Amino acid sequence: MRSSISQGAPLFGALALAASLCFACASKSPGEKLLDAAQPAASWIATLRMTGERWNANSVPASFVRATVDKARDELAGVAEEAKKSPVPAEVKLPLQRLMTEARAAGAGLERAVKAGDRPAVARQVDRLAALAGELAAWQAGQEGRAP
Amino acid sequence: MNMKKAATLALGILTSVGGFFDVGAIATSAQAGALFRYQLLWALALGTILVVFLVEMSGRFAAVTRQALPDAIRQQFGFTSWLVPFAVLTLIHFLTLGAEIGGICFALHLLTGLRVSFWALPVAALVWLFLWRSTFSAIENSTALLGLITLAFVVAAWRYHPPMGQVLAGLLPSLPHHEPARYWYIAVGLLGAVISPYLFYFYSSGAVEDEWDESYVGVNRGVAAIGMGFGSVISVGAIVVAAVVLAPRGIQVDDYHQAALMLTQVFPFWGFALFAVSMGIACLGAAVELSLAMAYTQAQTFGWNWGEDLDPREDARFCLTYTVAILAAALLILFGVDPLKLTLLSMAINAAVLPFVALPFLLLMNDRKLLGKHANGWISNSVTILTLVVAIVLAAVSIPLMFLGG
């Protein structure tokens, strides 16, 4: 009996750890949840930026830019929707919603510029995305400071 | 060692290297490097040690007994005892086949701009035709040798001159600085990608197809240790490239479009195509092997005729099995299942079910009546049991975390 308990101990330990971590995850505040949701948005803005840069360097085709922009816009819309539904105060979520709207617009601008073969316009959208990435990072830093 | 065995060893090593990388390795390595830089290299190292031992054991078993694993497990432990591992194997083979077909479709999407789902049925037809028309050695050698193109990741990593201190430090397990749930889930995914159970079940059937005998035990050891060892270097390359290119920009790999940017910086003019071709070929090789692995497992479980070199009229049920499997797996992609999510789920399940599929095999490897002096020694047993325990503990922690809390 003793040996079967000791053999099962690592597994039970692991399950107990998983349960406690699940509980910790489930008990996150709305602000922390929104902060988590914003992380993929930062990643997609960075992806759009790199895609534009690589198109300007002739490293990726226009069809790839179009597909990446489509995917990014869906993901950014998802984050905006999550922000809209979040119970956090308006002064916290409205800046995030605005950033998502602007990032989607920058993605659309990037797609149009690539379609037109307009390299300076692509560079401008890349700069715009870089600025939005900075604003999002500032918003995230502000929320991290606010989190309990 | 005669010339034939030397050639088998050389070809075996090359095909193991070329065949090592697949959709699971691409997805998990890219995610690991992008999110945690070099910190998850230990999971890859652990998986490589285990896969070297498991593949060596399955080849040794087939060479000594001239039997494939499912056949032998069913005969030794009875049909009922084999049912659970068989059901588990069939499920993970199917999910992984879907992920590999998704990988080929995504590669074609990158090259043509057409939707991923558009390619599902043409890719299924291509995989099926390849199996229907080719012999075992043609399949094994062509896809795996073409798979050497994935060495591009190693070349890219080399050209980036990664900080060797950090790379070496990553080989030692450490706690994550952020996103613990994701860290452990990716660690499990890396393990599952390296130790896909189809690898050693397929390898044993392949050894029977190639008519290995006891004299191939040394060749088998060389193929397993050197081939698998060097094969994992490609995954290290992918982790390093993702760590150097994607991580500093804050790009996580939540979608294959993000991974597709990995080689465009170091190879500006052909890095994109190189990534797509590498992914397509690696996944094609794995999809063909997985389809065969499913058919082998079914045929050996139910005692049907089997053999890729047989005429389809002689093993109709074997051929029907891979035909149905390919079509069903392609439907997952046709109906819009996300290839990356399917891949990560399959890899995590691979790691979680390892004990179910590896334990009967381990018991068999200790049967001295069957294997005589070639039965497992304490080193093989200890390493395999230790790594299996690590895999199940990690899987037990991370999978509930991702589904319930993450």
Coordinates of C-alpha atoms in Angstrom, one line a residue:
Chain A
M1 CA 0.0 0.0 0.0
R2 CA 2.7 2.4 1.0
S3 CA 4.7 1.7 -2.2
S4 CA 1.7 2.4 -4.5
I5 CA 1.1 5.7 -2.7
S6 CA 4.7 6.7 -3.1
Q7 CA 4.7 5.8 -6.8
G8 CA 1.6 7.9 -7.4
A9 CA 2.9 10.8 -5.4
P10 CA 4.6 12.7 -8.3
L11 CA 1.4 12.5 -10.3
F12 CA -0.8 13.6 -7.5
G13 CA 1.6 16.4 -6.8
A14 CA 1.6 17.5 -10.4
L15 CA -2.2 17.4 -10.5
A16 CA -2.4 19.4 -7.2
L17 CA 0.0 22.0 -8.7
A18 CA -2.1 22.2 -11.9
A19 CA -5.3 22.6 -9.9
S20 CA -3.8 25.4 -7.8
L21 CA -2.3 27.2 -10.8
C22 CA -5.7 26.8 -12.6
F23 CA -7.3 28.4 -9.6
A24 CA -4.7 31.2 -9.6
C25 CA -5.4 31.8 -13.3
A26 CA -9.2 31.7 -12.9
S27 CA -9.0 34.2 -10.0
K28 CA -7.3 37.0 -12.1
S29 CA -8.8 40.4 -11.9
P30 CA -10.6 41.9 -15.0
G31 CA -7.6 44.3 -15.4
E32 CA -5.1 41.4 -15.5
K33 CA -7.3 39.5 -17.9
L34 CA -7.5 42.5 -20.3
L35 CA -3.7 42.8 -20.0
D36 CA -3.3 39.2 -21.0
A37 CA -5.7 39.6 -23.9
A38 CA -3.7 42.6 -25.1
Q39 CA -0.5 40.6 -25.4
P40 CA -1.3 38.9 -28.7
A41 CA -2.3 42.3 -30.1
A42 CA 1.2 43.6 -29.5
S43 CA 2.5 40.5 -31.2
W44 CA 0.3 41.0 -34.3
I45 CA 1.2 44.7 -34.5
A46 CA 4.9 43.6 -34.5
T47 CA 4.1 41.0 -37.1
L48 CA 2.4 43.5 -39.4
R49 CA 5.4 45.8 -39.0
M50 CA 7.9 43.1 -39.9
T51 CA 5.7 42.0 -42.8
G52 CA 5.7 45.5 -44.3
E53 CA 9.5 45.8 -43.8
R54 CA 10.2 42.5 -45.5
W55 CA 7.9 43.3 -48.4
N56 CA 9.8 46.5 -48.9
A57 CA 13.0 44.4 -48.9
N58 CA 11.5 42.1 -51.6
S59 CA 11.6 39.2 -49.1
V60 CA 7.8 38.3 -49.1
P61 CA 5.2 38.3 -51.8
A62 CA 2.1 40.6 -51.8
S63 CA -0.2 37.5 -51.3
F64 CA 1.5 36.9 -48.0
V65 CA 1.0 40.5 -46.9
R66 CA -2.7 40.2 -47.7
A67 CA -3.1 36.9 -45.8
T68 CA -1.2 38.2 -42.8
V69 CA -3.1 41.5 -42.7
D70 CA -6.4 39.5 -42.9
K71 CA -5.4 37.3 -40.0
A72 CA -4.0 40.2 -37.9
R73 CA -7.2 42.3 -38.4
D74 CA -9.3 39.4 -37.1
E75 CA -7.1 39.0 -34.1
L76 CA -7.1 42.7 -33.3
A77 CA -10.8 42.9 -33.7
G78 CA -11.1 40.0 -31.2
V79 CA -9.0 42.0 -28.6
A80 CA -11.1 45.1 -29.2
E81 CA -14.3 43.0 -28.6
E82 CA -12.8 41.6 -25.4
A83 CA -12.0 45.1 -24.2
K84 CA -15.5 46.3 -25.0
K85 CA -17.0 43.4 -22.9
S86 CA -14.5 43.9 -20.1
P87 CA -15.9 45.3 -16.8
V88 CA -12.8 47.5 -16.3
P89 CA -13.4 51.3 -16.2
A90 CA -13.8 53.1 -19.5
E91 CA -10.6 55.1 -19.0
V92 CA -8.7 51.8 -19.1
K93 CA -10.4 50.0 -21.9
L94 CA -11.2 52.9 -24.3
P95 CA -7.5 53.6 -25.1
L96 CA -7.0 49.9 -25.9
Q97 CA -10.1 49.9 -28.1
R98 CA -8.8 53.0 -29.9
L99 CA -5.4 51.4 -30.4
M100 CA -6.9 48.3 -31.9
T101 CA -9.0 50.3 -34.3
E102 CA -5.9 52.3 -35.4
A103 CA -3.9 49.1 -35.8
R104 CA -6.5 47.6 -38.0
A105 CA -6.6 50.7 -40.1
A106 CA -2.8 50.7 -40.4
G107 CA -3.1 47.0 -41.5
A108 CA -5.6 48.0 -44.1
G109 CA -3.4 50.9 -45.2
L110 CA -0.4 48.5 -45.5
E111 CA -2.5 46.1 -47.7
R112 CA -3.6 49.0 -50.0
A113 CA 0.0 50.3 -50.3
V114 CA 1.3 46.9 -51.1
K115 CA -1.4 46.3 -53.7
A116 CA -0.5 49.7 -55.3
G117 CA 3.2 48.8 -55.2
D118 CA 3.8 52.1 -53.3
R119 CA 7.0 51.5 -51.2
P120 CA 7.1 54.9 -49.5
A121 CA 3.4 54.4 -48.4
V122 CA 4.4 51.0 -47.0
A123 CA 7.2 52.6 -45.1
R124 CA 4.8 55.2 -43.7
Q125 CA 2.4 52.4 -42.5
V126 CA 5.4 50.6 -40.9
D127 CA 6.3 53.8 -39.0
R128 CA 2.6 54.2 -38.0
L129 CA 2.6 50.6 -36.7
A130 CA 5.9 51.2 -34.8
A131 CA 4.2 54.2 -33.1
L132 CA 1.1 52.2 -32.2
A133 CA 3.4 49.4 -30.8
G134 CA 5.0 52.1 -28.5
E135 CA 1.6 53.4 -27.4
L136 CA 0.4 49.8 -26.6
A137 CA 3.5 49.1 -24.6
A138 CA 2.9 52.3 -22.6
W139 CA -0.7 51.2 -22.0
Q140 CA 0.5 47.8 -20.9
A141 CA 3.1 49.3 -18.6
G142 CA 0.5 51.5 -17.1
Q143 CA -1.8 48.6 -16.4
E144 CA 1.0 46.5 -14.9
G145 CA 1.7 49.3 -12.5
R146 CA -2.0 49.5 -11.6
A147 CA -2.4 45.7 -11.1
P148 CA -2.6 44.5 -7.4
Chain B
M1 CA 31.0 -4.1 -41.5
N2 CA 30.4 -4.9 -45.1
M3 CA 29.6 -2.3 -47.8
K4 CA 25.9 -3.0 -47.8
K5 CA 25.6 -2.4 -44.0
A6 CA 27.8 0.7 -44.3
A7 CA 25.5 2.1 -47.0
T8 CA 22.4 1.2 -44.9
L9 CA 24.0 3.1 -41.9
A10 CA 24.9 6.1 -44.0
L11 CA 21.5 6.3 -45.7
G12 CA 19.8 5.6 -42.3
I13 CA 21.6 8.5 -40.7
L14 CA 20.8 10.9 -43.6
T15 CA 17.1 9.9 -43.6
S16 CA 16.9 10.2 -39.9
V17 CA 18.3 13.7 -40.0
G18 CA 16.1 14.7 -43.0
G19 CA 13.0 13.0 -41.6
F20 CA 13.4 14.4 -38.1
F21 CA 11.8 17.8 -38.7
D22 CA 8.0 17.9 -39.1
V23 CA 5.1 20.2 -38.5
G24 CA 5.3 19.6 -34.7
A25 CA 9.0 20.5 -34.6
I26 CA 8.4 23.7 -36.6
A27 CA 5.4 24.8 -34.5
T28 CA 6.9 24.1 -31.1
S29 CA 10.4 25.2 -31.9
A30 CA 9.2 28.5 -33.3
Q31 CA 6.9 29.1 -30.3
A32 CA 9.6 28.2 -27.8
G33 CA 12.2 30.5 -29.4
A34 CA 9.8 33.4 -29.9
L35 CA 8.5 33.4 -26.4
F36 CA 11.2 32.0 -24.2
R37 CA 14.4 32.4 -26.4
Y38 CA 16.8 29.6 -25.5
Q39 CA 15.2 28.7 -22.2
L40 CA 13.3 25.6 -23.4
L41 CA 16.3 23.9 -25.1
W42 CA 16.3 21.4 -22.2
A43 CA 13.0 20.0 -23.3
L44 CA 14.3 19.3 -26.7
A45 CA 17.5 17.7 -25.2
L46 CA 15.4 15.5 -22.9
G47 CA 13.1 14.4 -25.8
T48 CA 16.1 13.6 -28.0
I49 CA 17.6 11.4 -25.4
L50 CA 14.3 9.5 -25.0
V51 CA 13.7 9.2 -28.7
V52 CA 17.2 7.9 -29.3
F53 CA 16.6 5.1 -26.8
L54 CA 13.1 4.3 -28.0
V55 CA 14.0 4.2 -31.7
E56 CA 17.1 2.1 -30.9
M57 CA 15.0 -0.3 -28.9
S58 CA 12.3 -0.6 -31.6
G59 CA 14.9 -1.3 -34.3
R60 CA 16.7 -3.8 -32.1
F61 CA 13.5 -5.6 -31.4
A62 CA 12.5 -5.8 -35.1
A63 CA 16.0 -7.0 -36.1
V64 CA 16.2 -9.7 -33.5
T65 CA 12.6 -11.0 -33.6
R66 CA 11.7 -10.0 -37.2
Q67 CA 8.4 -8.8 -35.8
A68 CA 6.9 -5.3 -35.7
L69 CA 5.8 -3.9 -32.3
P70 CA 2.0 -4.1 -32.5
D71 CA 2.2 -7.6 -33.8
A72 CA 4.5 -8.7 -30.9
I73 CA 2.6 -6.8 -28.2
R74 CA -0.7 -8.4 -29.3
Q75 CA 0.8 -11.8 -29.4
Q76 CA 2.6 -11.5 -26.0
F77 CA -0.1 -9.7 -23.9
G78 CA -3.2 -10.7 -25.8
F79 CA -5.6 -8.7 -28.0
T80 CA -7.6 -7.2 -25.1
S81 CA -4.5 -5.8 -23.4
W82 CA -3.4 -4.2 -26.7
L83 CA -6.8 -2.5 -27.2
V84 CA -6.2 0.6 -25.1
P85 CA -2.7 1.4 -26.5
F86 CA -4.1 0.7 -30.0
A87 CA -7.0 3.1 -29.6
V88 CA -4.7 5.8 -28.2
L89 CA -2.2 5.3 -31.0
T90 CA -4.9 5.4 -33.6
L91 CA -6.2 8.7 -32.2
I92 CA -2.9 10.4 -32.0
H93 CA -1.8 9.1 -35.4
F94 CA -5.0 10.6 -36.9
L95 CA -4.6 14.0 -35.2
T96 CA -0.9 14.2 -36.1
L97 CA -1.7 13.2 -39.7
G98 CA -4.2 16.0 -39.8
A99 CA -1.6 18.4 -38.5
E100 CA 0.9 17.3 -41.1
I101 CA -1.6 17.6 -44.0
G102 CA -2.4 21.1 -42.6
G103 CA 1.3 21.9 -42.7
I104 CA 1.6 20.9 -46.4
C105 CA -1.5 23.0 -47.1
F106 CA -0.1 25.9 -45.3
A107 CA 3.2 25.7 -47.2
L108 CA 1.3 25.6 -50.5
H109 CA -0.8 28.6 -49.3
L110 CA 2.5 30.5 -48.7
L111 CA 3.7 29.7 -52.2
T112 CA 0.5 30.3 -54.1
G113 CA -1.6 32.7 -52.0
L114 CA -4.6 30.3 -52.2
R115 CA -6.5 29.5 -49.1
V116 CA -5.2 26.7 -46.8
S117 CA -8.5 24.8 -47.0
F118 CA -8.4 24.9 -50.8
W119 CA -5.4 22.6 -50.7
A120 CA -6.8 19.9 -48.4
L121 CA -8.1 17.5 -51.0
P122 CA -5.3 18.0 -53.6
V123 CA -2.8 17.3 -50.8
A124 CA -4.7 14.3 -49.6
A125 CA -4.6 13.0 -53.2
L126 CA -0.9 13.7 -53.5
V127 CA -0.1 11.8 -50.3
W128 CA -2.3 8.9 -51.3
L129 CA -0.8 8.7 -54.8
F130 CA 2.7 8.7 -53.3
L131 CA 1.7 5.7 -51.1
W132 CA -0.2 3.9 -53.8
R133 CA 2.6 4.1 -56.4
S134 CA 5.8 3.9 -54.4
T135 CA 7.8 1.2 -52.6
F136 CA 8.8 1.4 -49.0
S137 CA 12.4 2.3 -49.6
A138 CA 11.5 4.9 -52.3
I139 CA 9.1 6.6 -49.8
E140 CA 11.6 6.4 -46.9
N141 CA 14.6 7.7 -48.8
S142 CA 13.1 10.3 -51.2
T143 CA 11.1 12.3 -48.6
A144 CA 13.8 12.1 -45.9
L145 CA 16.6 13.0 -48.3
L146 CA 14.6 15.9 -49.6
G147 CA 14.0 16.8 -46.0
L148 CA 17.6 17.7 -45.7
I149 CA 16.5 21.1 -47.0
T150 CA 15.4 21.8 -43.4
L151 CA 19.1 22.1 -42.5
A152 CA 18.5 25.7 -43.7
F153 CA 17.5 26.4 -40.1
V154 CA 20.9 25.2 -38.8
V155 CA 22.7 27.4 -41.4
A156 CA 20.5 30.4 -40.5
A157 CA 21.2 29.8 -36.8
W158 CA 24.9 29.5 -37.4
R159 CA 24.9 32.8 -39.4
Y160 CA 23.3 34.6 -36.5
H161 CA 26.1 33.7 -34.1
P162 CA 23.8 33.2 -31.1
P163 CA 25.2 33.8 -27.6
M164 CA 26.6 30.4 -26.9
G165 CA 26.5 30.9 -23.1
Q166 CA 22.7 31.5 -23.2
V167 CA 22.2 28.6 -25.6
L168 CA 24.2 26.2 -23.3
A169 CA 22.4 27.6 -20.2
G170 CA 19.1 26.7 -21.9
L171 CA 20.0 23.0 -21.9
L172 CA 19.5 23.1 -18.1
P173 CA 15.9 23.1 -16.9
S174 CA 14.9 26.4 -15.4
L175 CA 11.7 28.1 -14.2
P176 CA 9.9 30.6 -16.5
H177 CA 10.2 34.3 -15.9
H178 CA 6.7 34.9 -17.5
E179 CA 3.6 33.0 -18.7
P180 CA 4.3 29.7 -16.7
A181 CA 1.3 27.9 -18.2
R182 CA 2.4 28.5 -21.7
Y183 CA 6.0 27.6 -20.8
W184 CA 5.1 24.2 -19.5
Y185 CA 2.6 23.6 -22.4
I186 CA 5.3 24.4 -25.0
A187 CA 7.8 22.2 -23.1
V188 CA 5.3 19.3 -23.3
G189 CA 4.7 20.1 -27.0
L190 CA 8.4 20.0 -27.7
L191 CA 8.7 16.6 -26.0
G192 CA 5.7 15.4 -27.9
A193 CA 7.1 16.6 -31.2
V194 CA 10.4 14.9 -30.7
I195 CA 8.9 11.6 -29.3
S196 CA 6.0 11.1 -31.6
P197 CA 5.0 7.5 -30.9
Y198 CA 4.5 6.9 -34.6
L199 CA 8.3 7.3 -35.0
F200 CA 9.2 4.1 -33.2
Y201 CA 6.2 2.1 -34.2
F202 CA 6.9 3.1 -37.9
Y203 CA 10.6 2.4 -37.5
S204 CA 10.0 -1.2 -36.3
S205 CA 7.7 -1.9 -39.2
G206 CA 10.2 -0.3 -41.5
A207 CA 13.0 -2.6 -40.2
V208 CA 10.7 -5.6 -40.9
E209 CA 10.0 -4.2 -44.4
D210 CA 13.8 -3.8 -45.0
E211 CA 14.3 -7.4 -43.7
W212 CA 16.7 -6.6 -41.0
D213 CA 18.2 -9.4 -39.0
E214 CA 20.3 -9.7 -35.9
S215 CA 23.4 -8.6 -37.8
Y216 CA 21.8 -5.1 -38.1
V217 CA 21.8 -4.4 -34.4
G218 CA 24.9 -2.3 -34.7
V219 CA 23.7 -0.4 -37.8
N220 CA 20.4 0.3 -35.9
R221 CA 22.3 1.7 -32.9
G222 CA 24.3 4.0 -35.2
V223 CA 21.2 5.2 -37.1
A224 CA 19.2 5.8 -33.9
A225 CA 22.0 7.6 -32.0
I226 CA 23.7 9.6 -34.8
G227 CA 20.6 10.2 -37.0
M228 CA 18.2 11.2 -34.3
G229 CA 20.9 13.2 -32.4
F230 CA 21.8 15.3 -35.5
G231 CA 18.2 15.5 -36.4
S232 CA 17.4 17.3 -33.2
V233 CA 20.1 19.9 -34.2
I234 CA 17.6 21.2 -36.8
S235 CA 15.0 21.9 -34.1
V236 CA 17.8 23.6 -32.1
G237 CA 18.4 25.7 -35.2
A238 CA 14.7 26.6 -35.5
I239 CA 14.6 27.7 -31.8
V240 CA 17.7 29.8 -32.2
V241 CA 16.3 31.5 -35.3
A242 CA 13.0 32.3 -33.6
A243 CA 14.9 33.6 -30.6
V244 CA 17.1 35.9 -32.7
V245 CA 14.5 37.1 -35.2
L246 CA 11.0 37.0 -33.6
A247 CA 11.6 37.3 -29.8
P248 CA 13.3 40.8 -29.9
R249 CA 10.4 42.1 -32.0
G250 CA 7.8 40.7 -29.6
I251 CA 6.4 38.4 -32.2
Q252 CA 4.8 35.3 -30.7
V253 CA 3.9 32.4 -32.9
D254 CA 0.1 32.2 -32.6
D255 CA -0.2 31.5 -36.3
Y256 CA 2.0 30.0 -39.0
H257 CA 2.1 33.3 -40.9
Q258 CA 4.3 34.6 -38.0
A259 CA 6.7 31.6 -38.2
A260 CA 7.0 32.2 -42.0
L261 CA 9.0 35.3 -41.4
M262 CA 11.8 33.4 -39.6
L263 CA 14.2 33.0 -42.5
T264 CA 13.5 36.2 -44.4
Q265 CA 16.0 38.2 -42.5
V266 CA 19.0 36.0 -42.9
F267 CA 18.1 34.9 -46.5
P268 CA 16.4 38.0 -47.8
F269 CA 15.6 36.8 -51.3
W270 CA 14.8 33.2 -50.8
G271 CA 14.2 32.8 -47.1
F272 CA 10.4 32.9 -47.5
A273 CA 10.4 30.2 -50.2
L274 CA 12.9 28.2 -48.3
F275 CA 10.7 28.2 -45.2
A276 CA 7.6 27.2 -47.3
V277 CA 9.5 24.4 -49.2
S278 CA 11.1 23.1 -45.9
M279 CA 7.7 23.0 -44.2
G280 CA 6.0 21.4 -47.2
I281 CA 8.6 18.6 -47.7
A282 CA 9.0 17.9 -44.0
C283 CA 5.3 17.6 -43.6
L284 CA 4.9 15.5 -46.7
G285 CA 7.5 13.0 -45.5
A286 CA 5.8 12.9 -42.1
A287 CA 2.3 12.6 -43.6
V288 CA 3.3 9.6 -45.7
E289 CA 5.0 7.9 -42.8
L290 CA 2.0 8.6 -40.5
S291 CA -0.4 7.2 -43.1
L292 CA 1.7 4.1 -43.3
A293 CA 2.1 3.9 -39.5
M294 CA -1.7 3.9 -39.2
A295 CA -2.1 1.2 -41.7
Y296 CA 0.7 -0.9 -40.2
T297 CA -0.8 -0.6 -36.7
Q298 CA -4.3 -1.6 -37.9
A299 CA -3.0 -4.5 -40.1
Q300 CA -0.8 -5.9 -37.4
T301 CA -3.5 -5.5 -34.7
F302 CA -6.1 -7.4 -36.7
G303 CA -3.7 -9.9 -38.4
W304 CA -4.2 -8.6 -42.0
N305 CA -1.6 -8.8 -44.8
W306 CA 0.6 -5.8 -44.7
G307 CA 3.6 -4.3 -46.6
E308 CA 4.1 -1.2 -48.7
D309 CA 6.0 -3.3 -51.3
L310 CA 3.0 -5.7 -51.8
D311 CA 0.6 -5.2 -54.6
P312 CA -2.5 -3.5 -53.3
R313 CA -4.6 -6.5 -54.4
E314 CA -2.6 -8.6 -51.8
D315 CA -3.1 -6.2 -48.9
A316 CA -6.4 -4.5 -49.8
R317 CA -7.4 -3.7 -46.2
F318 CA -4.0 -2.2 -45.5
C319 CA -4.4 0.1 -48.5
L320 CA -8.0 0.9 -47.5
T321 CA -6.8 1.9 -44.0
Y322 CA -4.4 4.6 -45.2
T323 CA -6.8 5.7 -47.9
V324 CA -9.6 6.4 -45.3
A325 CA -7.1 7.9 -42.8
I326 CA -5.7 10.4 -45.3
L327 CA -9.2 11.4 -46.5
A328 CA -10.6 11.8 -42.9
A329 CA -7.5 13.8 -41.8
A330 CA -7.8 16.1 -44.8
L331 CA -11.4 16.8 -43.9
L332 CA -10.2 18.4 -40.7
I333 CA -8.3 21.0 -42.7
L334 CA -11.0 21.3 -45.4
F335 CA -13.5 22.2 -42.7
G336 CA -11.3 25.0 -41.3
V337 CA -9.5 23.5 -38.3
D338 CA -6.6 25.8 -37.5
P339 CA -3.4 23.8 -38.5
L340 CA -1.3 25.4 -35.8
K341 CA -3.8 24.7 -33.0
L342 CA -4.3 21.1 -34.2
T343 CA -0.5 20.7 -34.2
L344 CA 0.0 22.0 -30.7
L345 CA -2.8 19.9 -29.4
S346 CA -1.5 16.8 -31.1
M347 CA 2.0 17.3 -29.8
A348 CA 0.8 17.8 -26.2
I349 CA -1.4 14.6 -26.4
N350 CA 1.6 12.8 -27.9
A351 CA 3.5 13.5 -24.7
A352 CA 0.6 12.8 -22.4
V353 CA -0.1 9.3 -23.9
L354 CA 3.5 8.2 -24.1
P355 CA 3.2 5.9 -21.1
F356 CA 0.2 4.0 -22.7
V357 CA 2.1 3.3 -25.8
A358 CA 5.7 3.0 -24.5
L359 CA 5.1 0.9 -21.4
P360 CA 3.9 -2.3 -23.2
F361 CA 6.9 -1.8 -25.5
L362 CA 9.3 -1.5 -22.5
L363 CA 7.9 -4.7 -21.0
L364 CA 8.5 -6.5 -24.3
M365 CA 12.1 -5.2 -24.4
N366 CA 12.8 -6.9 -21.1
D367 CA 11.6 -10.3 -22.3
R368 CA 14.7 -12.4 -22.4
K369 CA 12.9 -15.4 -24.0
L370 CA 12.2 -13.2 -27.0
L371 CA 15.3 -11.1 -27.2
G372 CA 17.9 -13.2 -25.4
K373 CA 21.2 -11.3 -25.0
H374 CA 19.6 -8.3 -26.8
A375 CA 17.1 -7.6 -24.1
N376 CA 17.2 -4.2 -22.4
G377 CA 20.0 -3.5 -19.9
W378 CA 19.6 -1.2 -16.8
I379 CA 20.8 1.9 -18.7
S380 CA 18.0 1.7 -21.4
N381 CA 15.4 0.9 -18.7
S382 CA 16.4 3.7 -16.4
V383 CA 16.7 6.4 -19.0
T384 CA 13.4 5.4 -20.6
I385 CA 11.5 5.2 -17.3
L386 CA 13.0 8.5 -16.0
T387 CA 12.1 10.5 -19.1
L388 CA 8.6 8.9 -19.3
V389 CA 8.0 10.0 -15.7
V390 CA 9.1 13.6 -16.6
A391 CA 6.9 13.6 -19.7
I392 CA 3.7 12.4 -17.8
V393 CA 4.3 14.9 -14.9
L394 CA 4.7 17.8 -17.3
A395 CA 1.7 16.7 -19.3
A396 CA -0.4 16.3 -16.2
V397 CA 0.4 19.8 -15.1
S398 CA 0.3 21.7 -18.4
I399 CA -2.6 20.3 -20.3
P400 CA -5.2 21.0 -17.6
L401 CA -3.6 24.4 -17.2
M402 CA -4.1 25.3 -20.8
F403 CA -7.7 24.1 -21.0
L404 CA -9.0 25.2 -17.6
G405 CA -6.9 28.2 -16.5
G406 CA -4.9 29.5 -19.5

